[in-house]
Amino acid sequence: MRLSRFFIDAPLSLGEHELPEAQAHYISRVLRMTEGDAVQLFDGSGQEFLGALAEVGKKRVTVRIDEQFAGQPESPLSIHLGQGLSRGERMDWAIQKATELGVNEITPIFSERCEVRLKDERADKRLLHWRQVAVSACEQCGRSRVPVIHPPVLLADWLKQTEADLKLVLHPVAEPLVSHARPASLAFLIGPEGGLSEAEVEQAKAGGFHAARLGPRVLRTETAPVVALAVAQQLWGDF
């Protein structure tokens, strides 16, 4: 039987720990777990922790950790995804699947054809939501490190600040990914629902990005990162 696995946003070690309120509520009120139930925890350090619930109350849940071991290794290919902002579940899907596919950093990007507008409190709430999407994906797929979800930025700013051995912008008229030599780090730029404008593609090229295509068909904004990351991991990562 598969162990219930939870991310704890605090350093873990052997011994007894009180779980944060959100995880405590989920364990006690949603999953209805009881004292003695086995759990597996991770704190984003790359380590995994095995233990059992020592106390399960309405407001307090503690766990006794008895074993610590190295978690799932990360891909040798470090990937930073610049994802054009899209509406509703499309952005959640892109972040969830990018996390499952081993991306290290994700930056939501405001571009010319972006239809999403985020300001102040709403932007903060969306960022927290996206980070929780990534955490949940890690809990499901077995990753021991949670990718960094950066606050949304303008495309021009992301192009200036992003460093990688190979920087690619997806474009339907370009050389395929396989034409590039193996990099140690990779930056991928993917447009929003309306795609990137030609001016933005040229702006990316001027910033050191190479145009790359995934095939003859135009992919949706939430499909493109899944395909791009899977191909990159197959060529240069851990697939």
Short mmCIF file of C-alpha atoms in Angstrom, two decimals:
data_model
loop_
_atom_site.label_atom_id
_atom_site.label_comp_id
_atom_site.label_asym_id
_atom_site.label_seq_id
_atom_site.Cartn_x
_atom_site.Cartn_y
_atom_site.Cartn_z
CA MET A 1 0.00 0.00 0.00
CA ARG A 2 1.35 3.42 -0.99
CA LEU A 3 2.25 5.72 1.89
CA SER A 4 0.54 9.10 2.23
CA ARG A 5 3.19 11.68 1.32
CA PHE A 6 3.18 15.33 2.39
CA PHE A 7 5.31 18.41 1.85
CA ILE A 8 6.22 20.28 5.04
CA ASP A 9 7.45 23.85 4.54
CA ALA A 10 9.88 23.68 7.47
CA PRO A 11 13.14 21.80 8.13
CA LEU A 12 12.58 18.19 9.23
CA SER A 13 14.76 15.83 11.25
CA LEU A 14 14.47 12.63 13.27
CA GLY A 15 12.20 12.93 16.27
CA GLU A 16 8.75 14.36 16.92
CA HIS A 17 7.30 17.29 14.99
CA GLU A 18 4.00 19.17 15.13
CA LEU A 19 2.61 19.56 11.65
CA PRO A 20 1.51 22.93 10.22
CA GLU A 21 -2.19 23.76 10.49
CA ALA A 22 -3.03 23.10 6.82
CA GLN A 23 -1.49 19.62 6.77
CA ALA A 24 -2.93 18.84 10.21
CA HIS A 25 -6.44 19.71 9.04
CA TYR A 26 -6.07 17.68 5.86
CA ILE A 27 -4.76 14.63 7.71
CA SER A 28 -7.29 14.68 10.55
CA ARG A 29 -10.46 16.06 8.94
CA VAL A 30 -10.19 15.14 5.26
CA LEU A 31 -8.19 11.91 5.19
CA ARG A 32 -9.35 10.97 8.71
CA MET A 33 -6.03 9.34 9.50
CA THR A 34 -5.43 8.06 13.02
CA GLU A 35 -2.57 7.62 15.48
CA GLY A 36 -0.07 5.04 14.29
CA ASP A 37 -0.73 5.58 10.58
CA ALA A 38 2.49 5.68 8.58
CA VAL A 39 3.41 8.83 6.64
CA GLN A 40 6.21 10.00 4.38
CA LEU A 41 7.28 13.63 4.52
CA PHE A 42 9.66 15.87 2.57
CA ASP A 43 10.78 19.43 3.17
CA GLY A 44 12.27 20.41 -0.18
CA SER A 45 15.85 19.74 0.94
CA GLY A 46 16.14 16.60 -1.18
CA GLN A 47 15.64 14.32 1.83
CA GLU A 48 12.66 12.08 2.60
CA PHE A 49 11.39 11.22 6.07
CA LEU A 50 9.43 8.16 7.22
CA GLY A 51 7.41 8.12 10.40
CA ALA A 52 4.05 7.57 12.05
CA LEU A 53 1.38 9.86 13.43
CA ALA A 54 1.88 10.20 17.18
CA GLU A 55 -1.13 12.40 17.96
CA VAL A 56 -4.17 13.24 15.84
CA GLY A 57 -6.50 15.88 17.23
CA LYS A 58 -8.89 18.42 15.76
CA LYS A 59 -6.29 21.18 15.91
CA ARG A 60 -3.01 19.40 16.60
CA VAL A 61 -1.29 16.61 14.70
CA THR A 62 2.21 15.37 15.51
CA VAL A 63 4.40 12.88 13.73
CA ARG A 64 7.32 10.82 15.00
CA ILE A 65 10.03 10.55 12.33
CA ASP A 66 12.14 7.41 12.60
CA GLU A 67 13.97 7.28 9.26
CA GLN A 68 15.66 9.73 6.88
CA PHE A 69 16.99 8.95 3.42
CA ALA A 70 17.95 10.65 0.14
CA GLY A 71 14.99 11.38 -2.07
CA GLN A 72 14.51 11.18 -5.80
CA PRO A 73 17.49 12.76 -7.59
CA GLU A 74 16.82 15.77 -9.80
CA SER A 75 17.44 15.70 -13.53
CA PRO A 76 20.99 16.63 -14.59
CA LEU A 77 19.36 19.17 -16.92
CA SER A 78 18.40 22.36 -15.05
CA ILE A 79 15.35 23.94 -16.72
CA HIS A 80 13.81 27.40 -16.28
CA LEU A 81 10.40 27.70 -17.94
CA GLY A 82 9.14 31.12 -18.96
CA GLN A 83 5.41 30.49 -19.45
CA GLY A 84 3.12 33.08 -21.00
CA LEU A 85 0.22 33.77 -18.65
CA SER A 86 -3.03 32.08 -19.62
CA ARG A 87 -6.49 31.98 -18.14
CA GLY A 88 -7.91 29.65 -15.49
CA GLU A 89 -6.97 26.01 -15.49
CA ARG A 90 -4.57 26.32 -18.44
CA MET A 91 -1.91 27.94 -16.26
CA ASP A 92 -2.48 25.42 -13.46
CA TRP A 93 -2.10 22.58 -15.95
CA ALA A 94 1.15 24.00 -17.34
CA ILE A 95 2.64 24.40 -13.84
CA GLN A 96 1.47 20.98 -12.68
CA LYS A 97 2.84 19.13 -15.69
CA ALA A 98 6.07 21.13 -15.81
CA THR A 99 6.67 20.14 -12.18
CA GLU A 100 6.02 16.48 -12.96
CA LEU A 101 8.47 16.73 -15.86
CA GLY A 102 11.31 18.00 -13.67
CA VAL A 103 11.44 21.76 -14.29
CA ASN A 104 13.47 23.69 -11.69
CA GLU A 105 12.04 27.19 -12.07
CA ILE A 106 8.86 28.63 -13.57
CA THR A 107 8.24 32.30 -14.30
CA PRO A 108 4.77 33.43 -15.46
CA ILE A 109 5.22 36.08 -18.15
CA PHE A 110 3.20 39.08 -19.26
CA SER A 111 3.47 39.46 -23.03
CA GLU A 112 1.78 41.43 -25.80
CA ARG A 113 -1.09 38.99 -26.38
CA CYS A 114 -1.54 38.00 -22.75
CA GLU A 115 -5.21 38.30 -21.71
CA VAL A 116 -4.58 37.93 -17.98
CA ARG A 117 -4.25 40.99 -15.74
CA LEU A 118 -3.00 40.54 -12.19
CA LYS A 119 -2.49 43.31 -9.66
CA ASP A 120 -1.57 43.52 -5.98
CA GLU A 121 -3.63 41.21 -3.76
CA ARG A 122 -4.97 39.15 -6.67
CA ALA A 123 -1.43 38.61 -7.95
CA ASP A 124 -0.28 37.46 -4.50
CA LYS A 125 -3.17 35.00 -4.26
CA ARG A 126 -2.44 33.55 -7.69
CA LEU A 127 1.23 33.13 -6.85
CA LEU A 128 0.37 31.25 -3.64
CA HIS A 129 -2.08 29.12 -5.62
CA TRP A 130 0.52 28.26 -8.29
CA ARG A 131 3.06 27.34 -5.62
CA GLN A 132 0.52 24.99 -4.05
CA VAL A 133 -0.13 23.43 -7.47
CA ALA A 134 3.61 22.71 -7.71
CA VAL A 135 3.70 21.29 -4.17
CA SER A 136 0.76 18.97 -4.88
CA ALA A 137 2.44 17.81 -8.09
CA CYS A 138 5.62 16.99 -6.15
CA GLU A 139 3.63 15.06 -3.56
CA GLN A 140 2.05 13.01 -6.34
CA CYS A 141 5.06 12.40 -8.60
CA GLY A 142 7.68 11.69 -5.92
CA ARG A 143 9.94 14.71 -6.38
CA SER A 144 11.86 15.68 -3.24
CA ARG A 145 12.48 19.27 -4.31
CA VAL A 146 9.78 21.79 -5.18
CA PRO A 147 10.44 24.02 -8.21
CA VAL A 148 10.67 27.75 -7.63
CA ILE A 149 7.60 29.63 -8.86
CA HIS A 150 8.62 33.24 -9.44
CA PRO A 151 6.22 36.22 -9.41
CA PRO A 152 4.97 37.19 -12.89
CA VAL A 153 7.21 39.59 -14.84
CA LEU A 154 7.19 41.43 -18.15
CA LEU A 155 8.70 39.51 -21.04
CA ALA A 156 11.44 42.10 -21.55
CA ASP A 157 12.53 41.80 -17.92
CA TRP A 158 12.62 37.99 -18.04
CA LEU A 159 14.70 38.01 -21.20
CA LYS A 160 17.26 40.32 -19.58
CA GLN A 161 17.62 38.40 -16.31
CA THR A 162 17.49 34.79 -17.49
CA GLU A 163 20.79 32.90 -17.78
CA ALA A 164 21.24 29.40 -19.23
CA ASP A 165 23.65 27.44 -21.43
CA LEU A 166 20.89 27.14 -24.03
CA LYS A 167 17.93 29.50 -24.35
CA LEU A 168 15.07 28.51 -26.65
CA VAL A 169 11.87 30.19 -27.81
CA LEU A 170 9.30 27.92 -29.41
CA HIS A 171 8.41 28.89 -32.95
CA PRO A 172 6.70 26.91 -35.76
CA VAL A 173 9.37 27.89 -38.33
CA ALA A 174 12.75 26.94 -36.87
CA GLU A 175 15.24 24.12 -36.41
CA PRO A 176 14.13 21.16 -34.22
CA LEU A 177 15.37 20.78 -30.65
CA VAL A 178 17.59 17.85 -31.59
CA SER A 179 19.78 20.15 -33.68
CA HIS A 180 21.24 21.71 -30.52
CA ALA A 181 24.17 20.33 -28.50
CA ARG A 182 23.55 19.00 -24.98
CA PRO A 183 23.37 21.87 -22.44
CA ALA A 184 23.72 21.70 -18.64
CA SER A 185 21.02 24.34 -18.20
CA LEU A 186 18.09 25.30 -20.39
CA ALA A 187 15.64 28.21 -20.56
CA PHE A 188 12.38 27.68 -22.46
CA LEU A 189 10.12 30.56 -23.53
CA ILE A 190 6.53 29.62 -24.37
CA GLY A 191 3.90 32.12 -25.42
CA PRO A 192 0.36 32.69 -24.06
CA GLU A 193 -2.90 31.60 -25.70
CA GLY A 194 -2.44 34.02 -28.59
CA GLY A 195 1.22 33.15 -29.01
CA LEU A 196 4.18 35.48 -29.08
CA SER A 197 4.25 38.23 -31.68
CA GLU A 198 6.96 38.23 -34.31
CA ALA A 199 8.43 41.30 -32.63
CA GLU A 200 8.64 39.39 -29.31
CA VAL A 201 10.31 36.41 -31.00
CA GLU A 202 12.86 38.77 -32.53
CA GLN A 203 13.33 40.41 -29.12
CA ALA A 204 14.05 36.98 -27.61
CA LYS A 205 16.56 36.21 -30.38
CA ALA A 206 18.30 39.51 -29.72
CA GLY A 207 18.57 38.40 -26.08
CA GLY A 208 20.42 35.21 -26.96
CA PHE A 209 17.45 32.86 -27.51
CA HIS A 210 17.35 30.41 -30.42
CA ALA A 211 14.08 29.60 -32.18
CA ALA A 212 13.14 25.91 -31.97
CA ARG A 213 10.17 23.90 -33.20
CA LEU A 214 8.47 20.80 -31.82
CA GLY A 215 6.85 19.59 -35.01
CA PRO A 216 4.50 20.60 -37.81
CA ARG A 217 1.44 21.27 -35.63
CA VAL A 218 0.75 24.39 -33.55
CA LEU A 219 0.35 23.39 -29.90
CA ARG A 220 -1.84 25.07 -27.31
CA THR A 221 -0.10 27.11 -24.61
CA GLU A 222 -0.72 24.44 -21.97
CA THR A 223 0.35 21.58 -24.28
CA ALA A 224 3.60 23.16 -25.49
CA PRO A 225 5.49 22.99 -22.15
CA VAL A 226 4.55 19.33 -21.67
CA VAL A 227 5.89 18.37 -25.09
CA ALA A 228 8.93 20.67 -24.93
CA LEU A 229 10.01 19.47 -21.50
CA ALA A 230 9.45 15.81 -22.34
CA VAL A 231 11.57 16.12 -25.49
CA ALA A 232 14.29 18.03 -23.62
CA GLN A 233 14.43 15.42 -20.85
CA GLN A 234 14.61 12.67 -23.48
CA LEU A 235 17.46 14.39 -25.34
CA TRP A 236 19.50 15.81 -22.48
CA GLY A 237 17.92 14.91 -19.11
CA ASP A 238 16.89 11.80 -17.21
CA PHE A 239 14.26 10.11 -19.42
#
